[in-house]
PDB file of C-alpha atoms in Angstrom:
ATOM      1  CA  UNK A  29     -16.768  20.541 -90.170  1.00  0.00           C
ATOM      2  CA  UNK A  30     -14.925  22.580 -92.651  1.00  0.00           C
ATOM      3  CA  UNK A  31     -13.587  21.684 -95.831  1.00  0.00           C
ATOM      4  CA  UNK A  32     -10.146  23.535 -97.108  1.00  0.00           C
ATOM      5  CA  UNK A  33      -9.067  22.897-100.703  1.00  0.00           C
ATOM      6  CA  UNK A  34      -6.063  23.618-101.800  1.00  0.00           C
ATOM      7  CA  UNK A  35      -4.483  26.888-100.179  1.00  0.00           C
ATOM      8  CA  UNK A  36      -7.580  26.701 -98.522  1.00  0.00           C
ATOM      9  CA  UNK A  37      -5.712  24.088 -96.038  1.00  0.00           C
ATOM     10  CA  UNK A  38      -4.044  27.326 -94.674  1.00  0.00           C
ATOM     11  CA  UNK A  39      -7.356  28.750 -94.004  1.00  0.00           C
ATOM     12  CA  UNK A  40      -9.071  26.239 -92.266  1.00  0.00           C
ATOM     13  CA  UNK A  41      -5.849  25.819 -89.883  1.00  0.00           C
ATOM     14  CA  UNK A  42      -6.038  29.316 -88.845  1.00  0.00           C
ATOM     15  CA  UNK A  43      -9.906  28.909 -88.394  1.00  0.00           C
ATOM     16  CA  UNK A  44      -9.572  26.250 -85.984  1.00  0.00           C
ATOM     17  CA  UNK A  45      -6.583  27.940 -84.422  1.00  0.00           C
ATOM     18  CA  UNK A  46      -9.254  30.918 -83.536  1.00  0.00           C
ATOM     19  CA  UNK A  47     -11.591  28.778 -82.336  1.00  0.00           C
ATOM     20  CA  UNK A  48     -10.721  24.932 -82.104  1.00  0.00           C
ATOM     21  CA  UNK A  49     -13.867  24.846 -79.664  1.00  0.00           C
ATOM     22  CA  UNK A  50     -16.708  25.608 -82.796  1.00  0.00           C
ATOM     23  CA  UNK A  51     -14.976  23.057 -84.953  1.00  0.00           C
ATOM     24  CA  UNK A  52     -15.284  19.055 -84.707  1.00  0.00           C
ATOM     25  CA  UNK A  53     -12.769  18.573 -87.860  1.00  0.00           C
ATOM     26  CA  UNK A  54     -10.733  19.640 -90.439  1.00  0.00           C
ATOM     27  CA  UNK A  55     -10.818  18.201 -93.809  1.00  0.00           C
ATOM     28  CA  UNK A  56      -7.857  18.917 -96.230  1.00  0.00           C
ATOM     29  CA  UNK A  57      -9.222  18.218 -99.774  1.00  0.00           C
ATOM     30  CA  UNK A  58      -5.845  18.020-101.579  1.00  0.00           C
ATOM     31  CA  UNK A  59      -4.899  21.017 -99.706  1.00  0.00           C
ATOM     32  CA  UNK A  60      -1.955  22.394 -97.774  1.00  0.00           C
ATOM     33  CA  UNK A  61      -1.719  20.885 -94.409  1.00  0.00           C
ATOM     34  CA  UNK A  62       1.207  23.255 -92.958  1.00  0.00           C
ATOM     35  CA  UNK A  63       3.001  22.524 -89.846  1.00  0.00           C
ATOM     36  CA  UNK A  64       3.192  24.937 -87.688  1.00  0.00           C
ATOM     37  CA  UNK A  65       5.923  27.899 -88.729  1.00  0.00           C
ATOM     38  CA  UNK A  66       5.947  27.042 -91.897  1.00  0.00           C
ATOM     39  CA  UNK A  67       3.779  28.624 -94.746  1.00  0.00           C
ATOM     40  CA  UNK A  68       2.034  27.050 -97.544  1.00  0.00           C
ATOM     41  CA  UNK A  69       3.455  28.869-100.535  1.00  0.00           C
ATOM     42  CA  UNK A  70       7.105  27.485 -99.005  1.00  0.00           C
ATOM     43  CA  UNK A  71       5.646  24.274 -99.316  1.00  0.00           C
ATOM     44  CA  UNK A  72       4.137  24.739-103.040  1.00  0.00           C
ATOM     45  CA  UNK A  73       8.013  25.316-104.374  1.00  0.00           C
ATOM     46  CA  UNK A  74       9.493  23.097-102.447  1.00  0.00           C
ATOM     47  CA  UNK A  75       7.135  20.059-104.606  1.00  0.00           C
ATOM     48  CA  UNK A  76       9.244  19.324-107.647  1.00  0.00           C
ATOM     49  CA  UNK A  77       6.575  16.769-109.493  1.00  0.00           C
ATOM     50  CA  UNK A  78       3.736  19.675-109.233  1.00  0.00           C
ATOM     51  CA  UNK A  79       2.833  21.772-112.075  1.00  0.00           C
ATOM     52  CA  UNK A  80       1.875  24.854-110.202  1.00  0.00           C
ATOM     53  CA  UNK A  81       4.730  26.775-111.599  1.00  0.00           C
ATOM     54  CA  UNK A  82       3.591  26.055-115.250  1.00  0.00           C
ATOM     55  CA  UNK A  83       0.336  28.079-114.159  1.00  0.00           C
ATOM     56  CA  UNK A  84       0.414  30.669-111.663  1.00  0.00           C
ATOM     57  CA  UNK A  85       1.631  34.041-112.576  1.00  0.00           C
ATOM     58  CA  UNK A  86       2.981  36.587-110.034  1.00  0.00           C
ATOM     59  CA  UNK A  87       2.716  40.248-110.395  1.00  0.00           C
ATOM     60  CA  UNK A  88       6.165  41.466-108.891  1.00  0.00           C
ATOM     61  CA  UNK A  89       5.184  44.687-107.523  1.00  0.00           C
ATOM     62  CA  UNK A  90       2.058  43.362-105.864  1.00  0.00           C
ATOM     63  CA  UNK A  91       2.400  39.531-105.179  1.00  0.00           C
ATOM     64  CA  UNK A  92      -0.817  39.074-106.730  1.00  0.00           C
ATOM     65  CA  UNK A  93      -0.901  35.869-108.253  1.00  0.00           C
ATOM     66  CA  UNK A  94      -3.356  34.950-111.119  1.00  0.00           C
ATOM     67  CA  UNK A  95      -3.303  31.412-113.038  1.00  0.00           C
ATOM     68  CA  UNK A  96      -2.900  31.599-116.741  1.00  0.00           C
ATOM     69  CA  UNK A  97      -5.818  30.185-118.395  1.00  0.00           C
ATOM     70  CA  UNK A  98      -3.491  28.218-121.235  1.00  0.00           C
ATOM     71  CA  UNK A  99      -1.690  26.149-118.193  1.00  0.00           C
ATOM     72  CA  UNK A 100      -5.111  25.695-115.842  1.00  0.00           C
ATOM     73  CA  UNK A 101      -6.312  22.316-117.774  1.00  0.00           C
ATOM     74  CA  UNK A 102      -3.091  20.779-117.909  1.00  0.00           C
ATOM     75  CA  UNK A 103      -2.532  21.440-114.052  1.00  0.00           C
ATOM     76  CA  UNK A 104      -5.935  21.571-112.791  1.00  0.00           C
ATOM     77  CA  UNK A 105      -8.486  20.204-114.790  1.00  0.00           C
ATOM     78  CA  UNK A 106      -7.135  17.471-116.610  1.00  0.00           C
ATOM     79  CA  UNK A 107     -10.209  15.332-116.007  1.00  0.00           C
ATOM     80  CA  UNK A 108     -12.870  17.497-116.492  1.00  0.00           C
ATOM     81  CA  UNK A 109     -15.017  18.385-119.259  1.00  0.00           C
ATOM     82  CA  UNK A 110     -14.395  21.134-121.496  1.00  0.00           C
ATOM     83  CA  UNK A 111     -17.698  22.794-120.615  1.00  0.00           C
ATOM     84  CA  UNK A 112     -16.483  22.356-116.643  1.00  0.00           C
ATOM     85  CA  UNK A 113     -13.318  23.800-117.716  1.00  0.00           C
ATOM     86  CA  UNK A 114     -14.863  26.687-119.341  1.00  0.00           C
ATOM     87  CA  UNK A 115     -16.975  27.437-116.191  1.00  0.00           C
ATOM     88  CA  UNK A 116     -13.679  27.162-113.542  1.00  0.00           C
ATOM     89  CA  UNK A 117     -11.756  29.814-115.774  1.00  0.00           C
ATOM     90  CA  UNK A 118     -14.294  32.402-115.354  1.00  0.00           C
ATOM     91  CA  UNK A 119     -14.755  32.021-111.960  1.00  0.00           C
ATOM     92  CA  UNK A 120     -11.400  32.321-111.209  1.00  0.00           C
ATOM     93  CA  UNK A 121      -9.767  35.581-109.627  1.00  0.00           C
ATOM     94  CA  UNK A 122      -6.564  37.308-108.705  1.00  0.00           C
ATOM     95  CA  UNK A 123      -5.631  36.293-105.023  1.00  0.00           C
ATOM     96  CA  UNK A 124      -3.507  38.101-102.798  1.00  0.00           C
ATOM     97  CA  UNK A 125      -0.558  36.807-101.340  1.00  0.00           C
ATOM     98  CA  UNK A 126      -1.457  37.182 -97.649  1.00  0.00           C
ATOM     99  CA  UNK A 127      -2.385  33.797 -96.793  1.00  0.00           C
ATOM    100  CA  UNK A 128       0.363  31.204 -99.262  1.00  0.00           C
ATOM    101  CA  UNK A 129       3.001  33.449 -97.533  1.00  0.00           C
ATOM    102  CA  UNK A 130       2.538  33.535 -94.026  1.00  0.00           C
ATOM    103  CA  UNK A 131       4.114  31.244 -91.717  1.00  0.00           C
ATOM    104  CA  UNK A 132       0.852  29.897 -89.724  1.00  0.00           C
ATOM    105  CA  UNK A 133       1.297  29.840 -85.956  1.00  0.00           C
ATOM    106  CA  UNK A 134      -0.295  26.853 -84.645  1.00  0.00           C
ATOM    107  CA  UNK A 135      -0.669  25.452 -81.402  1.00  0.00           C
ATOM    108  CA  UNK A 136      -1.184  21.954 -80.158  1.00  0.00           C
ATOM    109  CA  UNK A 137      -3.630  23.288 -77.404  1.00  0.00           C
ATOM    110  CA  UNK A 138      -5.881  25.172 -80.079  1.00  0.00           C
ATOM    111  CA  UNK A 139      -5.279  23.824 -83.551  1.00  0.00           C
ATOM    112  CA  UNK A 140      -3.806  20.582 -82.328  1.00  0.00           C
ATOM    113  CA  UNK A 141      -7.208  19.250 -80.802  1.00  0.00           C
ATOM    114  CA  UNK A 142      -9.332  19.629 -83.564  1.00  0.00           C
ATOM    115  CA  UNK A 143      -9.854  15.903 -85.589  1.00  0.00           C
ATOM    116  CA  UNK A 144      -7.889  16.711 -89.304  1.00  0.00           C
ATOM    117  CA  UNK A 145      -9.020  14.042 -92.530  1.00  0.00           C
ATOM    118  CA  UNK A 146      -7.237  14.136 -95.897  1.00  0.00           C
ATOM    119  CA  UNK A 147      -8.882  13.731 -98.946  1.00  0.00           C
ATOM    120  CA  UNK A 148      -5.932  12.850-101.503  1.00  0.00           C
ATOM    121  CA  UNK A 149      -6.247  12.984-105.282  1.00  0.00           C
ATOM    122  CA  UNK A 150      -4.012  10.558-107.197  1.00  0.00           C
ATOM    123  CA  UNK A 151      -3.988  12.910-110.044  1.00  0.00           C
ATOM    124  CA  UNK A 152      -3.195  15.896-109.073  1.00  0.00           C
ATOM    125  CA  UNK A 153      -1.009  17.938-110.673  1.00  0.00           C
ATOM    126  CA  UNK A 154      -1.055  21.244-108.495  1.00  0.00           C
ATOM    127  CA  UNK A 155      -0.002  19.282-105.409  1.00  0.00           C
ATOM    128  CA  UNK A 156       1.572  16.115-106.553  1.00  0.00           C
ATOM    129  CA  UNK A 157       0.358  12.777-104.447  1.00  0.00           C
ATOM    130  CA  UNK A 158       4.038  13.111-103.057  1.00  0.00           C
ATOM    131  CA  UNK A 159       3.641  16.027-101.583  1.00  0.00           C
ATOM    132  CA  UNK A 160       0.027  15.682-100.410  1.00  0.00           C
ATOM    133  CA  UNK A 161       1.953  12.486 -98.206  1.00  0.00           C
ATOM    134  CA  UNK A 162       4.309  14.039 -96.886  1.00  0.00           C
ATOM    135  CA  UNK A 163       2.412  16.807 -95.324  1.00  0.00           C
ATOM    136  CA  UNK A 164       0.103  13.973 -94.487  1.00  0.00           C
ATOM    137  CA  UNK A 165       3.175  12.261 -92.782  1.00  0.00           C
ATOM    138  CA  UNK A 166       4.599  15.534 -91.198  1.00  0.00           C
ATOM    139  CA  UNK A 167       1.267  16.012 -89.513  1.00  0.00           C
ATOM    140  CA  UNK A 168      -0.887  12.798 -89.242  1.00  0.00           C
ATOM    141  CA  UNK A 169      -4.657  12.544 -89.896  1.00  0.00           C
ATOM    142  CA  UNK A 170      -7.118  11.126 -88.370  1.00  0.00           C
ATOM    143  CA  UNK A 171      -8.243   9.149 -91.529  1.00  0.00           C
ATOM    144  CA  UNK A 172      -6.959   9.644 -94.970  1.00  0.00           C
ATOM    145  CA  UNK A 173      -9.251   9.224 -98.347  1.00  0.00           C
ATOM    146  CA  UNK A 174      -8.003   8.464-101.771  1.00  0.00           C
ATOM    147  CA  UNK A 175      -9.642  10.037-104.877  1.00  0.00           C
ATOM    148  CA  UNK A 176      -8.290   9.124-108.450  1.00  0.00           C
ATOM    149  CA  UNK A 177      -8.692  12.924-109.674  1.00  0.00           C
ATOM    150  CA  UNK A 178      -7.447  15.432-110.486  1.00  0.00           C
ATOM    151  CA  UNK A 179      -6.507  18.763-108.643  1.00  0.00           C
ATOM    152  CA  UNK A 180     -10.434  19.483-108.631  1.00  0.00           C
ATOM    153  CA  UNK A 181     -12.713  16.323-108.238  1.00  0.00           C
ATOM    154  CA  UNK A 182     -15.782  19.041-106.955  1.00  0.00           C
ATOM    155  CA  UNK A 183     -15.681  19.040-110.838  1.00  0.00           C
ATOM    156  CA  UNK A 184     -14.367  15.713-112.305  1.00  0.00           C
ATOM    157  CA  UNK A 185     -16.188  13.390-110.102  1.00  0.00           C
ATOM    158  CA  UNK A 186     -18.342  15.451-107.484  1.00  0.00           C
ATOM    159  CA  UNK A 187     -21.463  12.752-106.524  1.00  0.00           C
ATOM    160  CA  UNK A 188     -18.238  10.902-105.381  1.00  0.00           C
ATOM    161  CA  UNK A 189     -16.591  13.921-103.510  1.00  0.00           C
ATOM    162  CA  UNK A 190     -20.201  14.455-102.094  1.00  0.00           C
ATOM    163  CA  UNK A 191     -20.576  11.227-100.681  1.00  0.00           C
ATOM    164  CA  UNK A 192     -17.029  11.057 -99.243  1.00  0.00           C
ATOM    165  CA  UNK A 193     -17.641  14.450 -97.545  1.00  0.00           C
ATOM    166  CA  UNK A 194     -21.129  13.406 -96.233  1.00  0.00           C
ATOM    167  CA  UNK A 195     -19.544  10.612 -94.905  1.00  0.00           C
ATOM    168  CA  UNK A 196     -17.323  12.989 -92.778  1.00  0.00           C
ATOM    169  CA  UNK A 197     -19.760  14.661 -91.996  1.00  0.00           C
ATOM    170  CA  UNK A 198     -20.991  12.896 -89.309  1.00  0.00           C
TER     171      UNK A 198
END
């Protein structure tokens, strides 16, 4: 089972792509769920109600993107505490823009076997519930899960996130 948040949606749909055979299912934890051909960072401007824009902060030359630390409570934190808060910004890095830009070639016969789950988060500001629903109804799920969090409820509320993904698990 492996657990994408956020751009990390992209990831886990290439993973199974690889090598649908080693995974049972994909769970989307208010992440990107990209159809195929399309790429995730097409999808993050294309959501008018998220905040993302407020936050993330491109290097031109490079693509880098890093999120400035003023906008990251507002759009990603809202409900966590400030000592939570405190801990994300440091751990937070520079990330390249490899994966948010590339248009993900998926297959039915590889990617399209493996069981996907959606673990939505009313409160997100990052990727608004609108989005998160309509990549949900561009490419259906297995099961969906709602969450009243924010953008990071490993933080806000994670016995809760723990129990939902435990009972995924299985």
């Amino acid at each position: 089972v492996l657990v994408g948040h956020s751009l990390g949606g992209a990831t886990i749909s290439l993973a199974a792509q690889a090598d649908p055979d080693r995974i049972r299912r994909l769970v989307y934890l208010t992440a990107f769920l990209v159809p195929p051909g399309q790429a995730a960072g097409t999808l993050a401007m294309s959501d008018k109600d998220a905040l993302i824009r407020k936050a993330v902060r491109r290097d031109a030359a490079t693509g880098i993107s890093s999120i400035a630390p003023e906008a990251a409570r507002e759009v990603f934190y809202q409900d966590c505490s400030d000592d939570d808060v405190r801990m994300a910004l440091q751990l937070l890095c520079p990330e390249p823009p490899t994966i948010g830009g590339a248009r993900l070639q998926l297959t039915p016969e590889r990617y399209g076997r493996v069981e996907r789950v959606y673990v939505e988060c009313l409160q997100d500001r990052a990727i608004s519930i609108g989005a998160q629903r309509a990549m949900q109804a561009a490419m259906p799920c297995k099961r969906v899960v709602t969450m009243d969090t924010s953008h990071s409820p490993f933080l806000s509320r994670p016995g809760d996130l723990a129990d939902v993904l435990g009972g995924l698990a299985g």
